[in-house]
C-alpha cells in the first residue's frame, strides 16, 4: 500500500484532464501539519504558470475532475492553490485489515532488478576498526531493504586482498619461520604487518625479496598462493565474527576482492589502448578524463598501468565495473564508500562507460557518507590516538547495555541479560549511526545512544516490547482478532495513517540509500503509538469491538516496528 503513489496517479489524471501536460507531476507530499490534511498536491502553481491561468482556477478544475470517492473524506483548496486531502477513516480502517492479512505488510510487488551493492571492504591482515562501521551497516541496511522489496541483491565485499603488502607479509613470515599460519590470530598478523613494513622500509635486501614474492604471487607460485590464501582466510574468518555480532548479512560467499579482477587487467589495458583511450605518458599508461582539469586547465590523467608494468586501484575498479555489469548482469550498482572516494569513482566510471564496459543507461551510484567524530570534533579514535578496533567497540556497547538493563531489572537471569544486552547494545550502536543522514559527519556519544528516551534504538525496542506485553496480558493471539477495525479518535487516525505510510518510507530508502529516513519514521511511529496507548484504552476499551480494533492497531504497529528494525539489522526482544 503506497498512498502517495495512489494519490499521485489520481491527481495526475485530473490535472491532465484539466489541461496539464501528460508528463505533469502532481508533487504529492505528506502534509506537515494536521490542519493541511494528510497529503498535499503542490504542483498547481507551477502548472498554472505554464498554462497562463490563475492557480486557484486551475485547482478548482482539478478538484472537479478528481475522483477520490471512498478514499478522501474531504478535499480543499488552500492558499494560492494547494490541494489538501483528508483521508477517509473508513478507508484507513479497511486498509489496516487488508495489510494484517497480506504478506510483507502489503508491500507492492516490484519488477525485480539485479542490484550489486559494494560495501564494508576491509583490508586483509588488519582488524576491522570503527572506520569500517558506516560502510558496513549503511550498505547492509540498503541490501536488506532492496531484498525485502523483491530485488535480486548481490552483496559485494570488495576486500583489499591483493598488492605489495602480501609480498612483505609472506617474506617476513618466512624470515620468522612461520610459514604455517593455520593457528595464527589476526592480532598476530597486525604485528607481523607492522614489522614487515618496518623491514620493507629499512632493509633494501628485504624489500627486494618482498617484491620478488609479489611477482611470484601474481605469477601463480604455489607456495606464495598458499600463504596468501591462509592470510586471507584468517582475516575474513575474524571479520565474519564481527559481521555476525553486528547482525550484518555479509557471508564468505560475498567476498569479491581485488584479486578476483587481477586476470582481467592485462586485457583491460590492451583494450583501452586499442580504443584510443589509453596512451603512453612518461613511461606510464594513462587515460585522460576530459571533465577533470588540473590547475593549468589541462585534462587530468588517470594512470592505469605504471612504468614497471604494475596496475593501480583505478585499473582494478574499471575491471570491477565491467565484471559487475557484464558477468553479474547488474541493472544498478551502488558503492558505499566515504566521500573522499567520489572523484576517483566518477573518473573510473567515465572510463568504463567510454570503453563500452557499462552503458550510460545503467546507474552507477556513489552513496557516500561522512565521518564518525569524537566529542572533540575530530575523527573518533582511542585516547592514545589509535583507531578503535570494531570488536572492542561492540564489546563496550554490550557491556554498557548490560549495566543499563541490570539497573532497571536487577533480578534478570544471566541468560536473558546476555540476549537483551546484545540486542540493545548492538542495536543502539547501529541506530546511532543509521539515524544520521549518511552524507554528514556525526558525533559519537555513548550517553545519547544508550537511553530509553528520544530517538534511539532502545526507545523503539521498548515500544515493541510494550505491545508484546499487551498481548500477553490479553491472552489473545492474532487469529482470534476477527472484528473489523473502526477509527473514531484522532489519535487512532494519526497512528493508522503513519502505519499505512511504511511503503512510502521503504521505497525512499531503497531509492536513495538513506536509512535515516526509516529511523525517523520508526521513531515517529513509536511516539504516535505512545500517545495512542496513553489516551485510547485497549484492554479496558469498554466493548469488544473497540478492544479488538485497538489490538489490531497495536498488532500492526508491532509488526511494522519489527520489520523496520529488521531492515536496519536491529533485533527486537519481547522483554527488556
GROMACS .gro file of N, CA and C in nm, residues 367-446:
model
  240
  367UNK      N    1   2.695   0.618  -0.299
  367UNK     CA    2   2.622   0.656  -0.179
  367UNK      C    3   2.725   0.687  -0.069
  368UNK      N    4   2.784   0.803  -0.083
  368UNK     CA    5   2.894   0.842   0.006
  368UNK      C    6   2.843   0.876   0.146
  369UNK      N    7   2.935   0.874   0.240
  369UNK     CA    8   2.896   0.906   0.378
  369UNK      C    9   3.004   0.988   0.446
  370UNK      N   10   2.964   1.057   0.552
  370UNK     CA   11   3.056   1.139   0.630
  370UNK      C   12   3.130   1.057   0.734
  371UNK      N   13   3.196   1.127   0.825
  371UNK     CA   14   3.283   1.061   0.922
  371UNK      C   15   3.219   1.052   1.060
  372UNK      N   16   3.264   0.953   1.136
  372UNK     CA   17   3.228   0.941   1.277
  372UNK      C   18   3.331   1.022   1.356
  373UNK      N   19   3.284   1.117   1.434
  373UNK     CA   20   3.373   1.206   1.507
  373UNK      C   21   3.361   1.185   1.657
  374UNK      N   22   3.467   1.216   1.728
  374UNK     CA   23   3.462   1.218   1.874
  374UNK      C   24   3.401   1.347   1.923
  375UNK      N   25   3.387   1.361   2.054
  375UNK     CA   26   3.327   1.483   2.111
  375UNK      C   27   3.413   1.606   2.086
  376UNK      N   28   3.543   1.583   2.050
  376UNK     CA   29   3.631   1.695   2.020
  376UNK      C   30   3.618   1.740   1.875
  377UNK      N   31   3.528   1.677   1.800
  377UNK     CA   32   3.506   1.715   1.661
  377UNK      C   33   3.608   1.657   1.565
  378UNK      N   34   3.698   1.572   1.615
  378UNK     CA   35   3.799   1.509   1.531
  378UNK      C   36   3.760   1.362   1.507
  379UNK      N   37   3.821   1.297   1.405
  379UNK     CA   38   3.787   1.156   1.381
  379UNK      C   39   3.795   1.073   1.508
  380UNK      N   40   3.694   0.988   1.529
  380UNK     CA   41   3.678   0.911   1.652
  380UNK      C   42   3.792   0.811   1.667
  381UNK      N   43   3.875   0.829   1.770
  381UNK     CA   44   3.988   0.740   1.795
  381UNK      C   45   4.000   0.713   1.944
  382UNK      N   46   4.092   0.626   1.980
  382UNK     CA   47   4.116   0.598   2.121
  382UNK      C   48   4.190   0.716   2.185
  383UNK      N   49   4.205   0.712   2.316
  383UNK     CA   50   4.273   0.821   2.386
  383UNK      C   51   4.418   0.834   2.344
  384UNK      N   52   4.477   0.724   2.296
  384UNK     CA   53   4.616   0.727   2.251
  384UNK      C   54   4.628   0.768   2.104
  385UNK      N   55   4.512   0.797   2.041
  385UNK     CA   56   4.516   0.843   1.902
  385UNK      C   57   4.512   0.732   1.799
  386UNK      N   58   4.490   0.609   1.844
  386UNK     CA   59   4.487   0.495   1.752
  386UNK      C   60   4.343   0.467   1.709
  387UNK      N   61   4.329   0.399   1.594
  387UNK     CA   62   4.196   0.355   1.551
  387UNK      C   63   4.139   0.256   1.652
  388UNK      N   64   4.012   0.272   1.686
  388UNK     CA   65   3.947   0.181   1.780
  388UNK      C   66   3.903   0.057   1.705
  389UNK      N   67   3.941  -0.058   1.755
  389UNK     CA   68   3.903  -0.183   1.690
  389UNK      C   69   3.752  -0.202   1.700
  390UNK      N   70   3.693  -0.249   1.593
  390UNK     CA   71   3.548  -0.267   1.590
  390UNK      C   72   3.503  -0.366   1.697
  391UNK      N   73   3.578  -0.473   1.715
  391UNK     CA   74   3.541  -0.573   1.816
  391UNK      C   75   3.537  -0.511   1.956
  392UNK      N   76   3.630  -0.421   1.985
  392UNK     CA   77   3.632  -0.355   2.116
  392UNK      C   78   3.510  -0.264   2.131
  393UNK      N   79   3.473  -0.197   2.023
  393UNK     CA   80   3.356  -0.109   2.027
  393UNK      C   81   3.229  -0.190   2.054
  394UNK      N   82   3.217  -0.306   1.991
  394UNK     CA   83   3.100  -0.391   2.012
  394UNK      C   84   3.097  -0.444   2.155
  395UNK      N   85   3.213  -0.481   2.208
  395UNK     CA   86   3.221  -0.528   2.346
  395UNK      C   87   3.171  -0.420   2.443
  396UNK      N   88   3.216  -0.297   2.420
  396UNK     CA   89   3.177  -0.189   2.510
  396UNK      C   90   3.028  -0.159   2.500
  397UNK      N   91   2.972  -0.168   2.377
  397UNK     CA   92   2.829  -0.143   2.359
  397UNK      C   93   2.747  -0.243   2.440
  398UNK      N   94   2.785  -0.370   2.435
  398UNK     CA   95   2.712  -0.474   2.507
  398UNK      C   96   2.730  -0.459   2.658
  399UNK      N   97   2.851  -0.425   2.698
  399UNK     CA   98   2.878  -0.406   2.841
  399UNK      C   99   2.794  -0.291   2.898
  400UNK      N  100   2.791  -0.179   2.827
  400UNK     CA  101   2.714  -0.063   2.873
  400UNK      C  102   2.564  -0.094   2.874
  401UNK      N  103   2.517  -0.166   2.773
  401UNK     CA  104   2.375  -0.202   2.768
  401UNK      C  105   2.340  -0.295   2.883
  402UNK      N  106   2.428  -0.390   2.911
  402UNK     CA  107   2.404  -0.483   3.021
  402UNK      C  108   2.392  -0.411   3.154
  403UNK      N  109   2.477  -0.313   3.176
  403UNK     CA  110   2.470  -0.234   3.300
  403UNK      C  111   2.339  -0.158   3.309
  404UNK      N  112   2.296  -0.099   3.198
  404UNK     CA  113   2.170  -0.024   3.195
  404UNK      C  114   2.051  -0.114   3.226
  405UNK      N  115   2.051  -0.233   3.170
  405UNK     CA  116   1.938  -0.326   3.187
  405UNK      C  117   1.936  -0.381   3.330
  406UNK      N  118   2.053  -0.411   3.385
  406UNK     CA  119   2.059  -0.461   3.523
  406UNK      C  120   2.004  -0.357   3.621
  407UNK      N  121   2.031  -0.229   3.594
  407UNK     CA  122   1.979  -0.123   3.681
  407UNK      C  123   1.827  -0.120   3.680
  408UNK      N  124   1.767  -0.147   3.564
  408UNK     CA  125   1.622  -0.144   3.552
  408UNK      C  126   1.558  -0.276   3.597
  409UNK      N  127   1.633  -0.383   3.589
  409UNK     CA  128   1.579  -0.515   3.621
  409UNK      C  129   1.685  -0.598   3.694
  410UNK      N  130   1.706  -0.573   3.824
  410UNK     CA  131   1.814  -0.640   3.898
  410UNK      C  132   1.799  -0.791   3.905
  411UNK      N  133   1.677  -0.844   3.891
  411UNK     CA  134   1.653  -0.988   3.907
  411UNK      C  135   1.662  -1.065   3.776
  412UNK      N  136   1.703  -1.001   3.670
  412UNK     CA  137   1.708  -1.067   3.540
  412UNK      C  138   1.811  -1.180   3.542
  413UNK      N  139   1.780  -1.289   3.474
  413UNK     CA  140   1.871  -1.404   3.471
  413UNK      C  141   1.990  -1.373   3.380
  414UNK      N  142   2.105  -1.437   3.404
  414UNK     CA  143   2.223  -1.413   3.319
  414UNK      C  144   2.197  -1.442   3.171
  415UNK      N  145   2.121  -1.547   3.144
  415UNK     CA  146   2.092  -1.583   3.005
  415UNK      C  147   2.008  -1.474   2.936
  416UNK      N  148   1.905  -1.428   3.006
  416UNK     CA  149   1.822  -1.320   2.949
  416UNK      C  150   1.902  -1.192   2.934
  417UNK      N  151   1.985  -1.163   3.034
  417UNK     CA  152   2.066  -1.042   3.030
  417UNK      C  153   2.157  -1.042   2.907
  418UNK      N  154   2.218  -1.156   2.880
  418UNK     CA  155   2.309  -1.165   2.765
  418UNK      C  156   2.235  -1.139   2.634
  419UNK      N  157   2.118  -1.200   2.620
  419UNK     CA  158   2.040  -1.185   2.497
  419UNK      C  159   1.993  -1.040   2.478
  420UNK      N  160   1.939  -0.982   2.586
  420UNK     CA  161   1.885  -0.846   2.576
  420UNK      C  162   1.996  -0.744   2.560
  421UNK      N  163   2.107  -0.762   2.634
  421UNK     CA  164   2.219  -0.668   2.624
  421UNK      C  165   2.277  -0.667   2.483
  422UNK      N  166   2.281  -0.782   2.420
  422UNK     CA  167   2.332  -0.789   2.283
  422UNK      C  168   2.240  -0.712   2.189
  423UNK      N  169   2.110  -0.739   2.200
  423UNK     CA  170   2.014  -0.672   2.110
  423UNK      C  171   2.012  -0.521   2.133
  424UNK      N  172   2.013  -0.480   2.260
  424UNK     CA  173   2.004  -0.337   2.292
  424UNK      C  174   2.137  -0.267   2.263
  425UNK      N  175   2.248  -0.328   2.303
  425UNK     CA  176   2.379  -0.264   2.285
  425UNK      C  177   2.416  -0.248   2.139
  426UNK      N  178   2.409  -0.358   2.064
  426UNK     CA  179   2.444  -0.353   1.921
  426UNK      C  180   2.340  -0.268   1.847
  427UNK      N  181   2.214  -0.282   1.886
  427UNK     CA  182   2.109  -0.201   1.822
  427UNK      C  183   2.131  -0.053   1.844
  428UNK      N  184   2.167  -0.015   1.965
  428UNK     CA  185   2.190   0.127   1.996
  428UNK      C  186   2.307   0.182   1.916
  429UNK      N  187   2.413   0.104   1.908
  429UNK     CA  188   2.532   0.146   1.833
  429UNK      C  189   2.499   0.167   1.686
  430UNK      N  190   2.429   0.071   1.627
  430UNK     CA  191   2.395   0.081   1.484
  430UNK      C  192   2.296   0.195   1.459
  431UNK      N  193   2.195   0.205   1.544
  431UNK     CA  194   2.091   0.306   1.523
  431UNK      C  195   2.148   0.447   1.535
  432UNK      N  196   2.242   0.466   1.628
  432UNK     CA  197   2.303   0.598   1.645
  432UNK      C  198   2.369   0.644   1.516
  433UNK      N  199   2.423   0.550   1.442
  433UNK     CA  200   2.487   0.581   1.313
  433UNK      C  201   2.383   0.593   1.203
  434UNK      N  202   2.296   0.492   1.193
  434UNK     CA  203   2.199   0.488   1.084
  434UNK      C  204   2.097   0.601   1.090
  435UNK      N  205   2.072   0.655   1.208
  435UNK     CA  206   1.971   0.760   1.223
  435UNK      C  207   2.022   0.896   1.177
  436UNK      N  208   2.152   0.906   1.148
  436UNK     CA  209   2.208   1.032   1.097
  436UNK      C  210   2.210   1.027   0.944
  437UNK      N  211   2.181   1.141   0.882
  437UNK     CA  212   2.192   1.149   0.737
  437UNK      C  213   2.332   1.104   0.696
  438UNK      N  214   2.340   1.005   0.610
  438UNK     CA  215   2.471   0.943   0.581
  438UNK      C  216   2.571   1.041   0.520
  439UNK      N  217   2.525   1.150   0.460
  439UNK     CA  218   2.618   1.242   0.395
  439UNK      C  219   2.687   1.336   0.492
  440UNK      N  220   2.645   1.334   0.618
  440UNK     CA  221   2.701   1.428   0.715
  440UNK      C  222   2.791   1.356   0.815
  441UNK      N  223   2.883   1.430   0.875
  441UNK     CA  224   2.960   1.378   0.988
  441UNK      C  225   2.870   1.377   1.112
  442UNK      N  226   2.904   1.292   1.210
  442UNK     CA  227   2.826   1.295   1.334
  442UNK      C  228   2.915   1.267   1.454
  443UNK      N  229   2.871   1.315   1.569
  443UNK     CA  230   2.947   1.299   1.694
  443UNK      C  231   2.905   1.169   1.762
  444UNK      N  232   3.002   1.085   1.792
  444UNK     CA  233   2.977   0.959   1.861
  444UNK      C  234   2.964   0.987   2.011
  445UNK      N  235   2.852   0.942   2.070
  445UNK     CA  236   2.826   0.972   2.212
  445UNK      C  237   2.750   0.856   2.274
  446UNK      N  238   2.817   0.782   2.363
  446UNK     CA  239   2.754   0.666   2.428
  446UNK      C  240   2.628   0.707   2.504
   0.00000   0.00000   0.00000
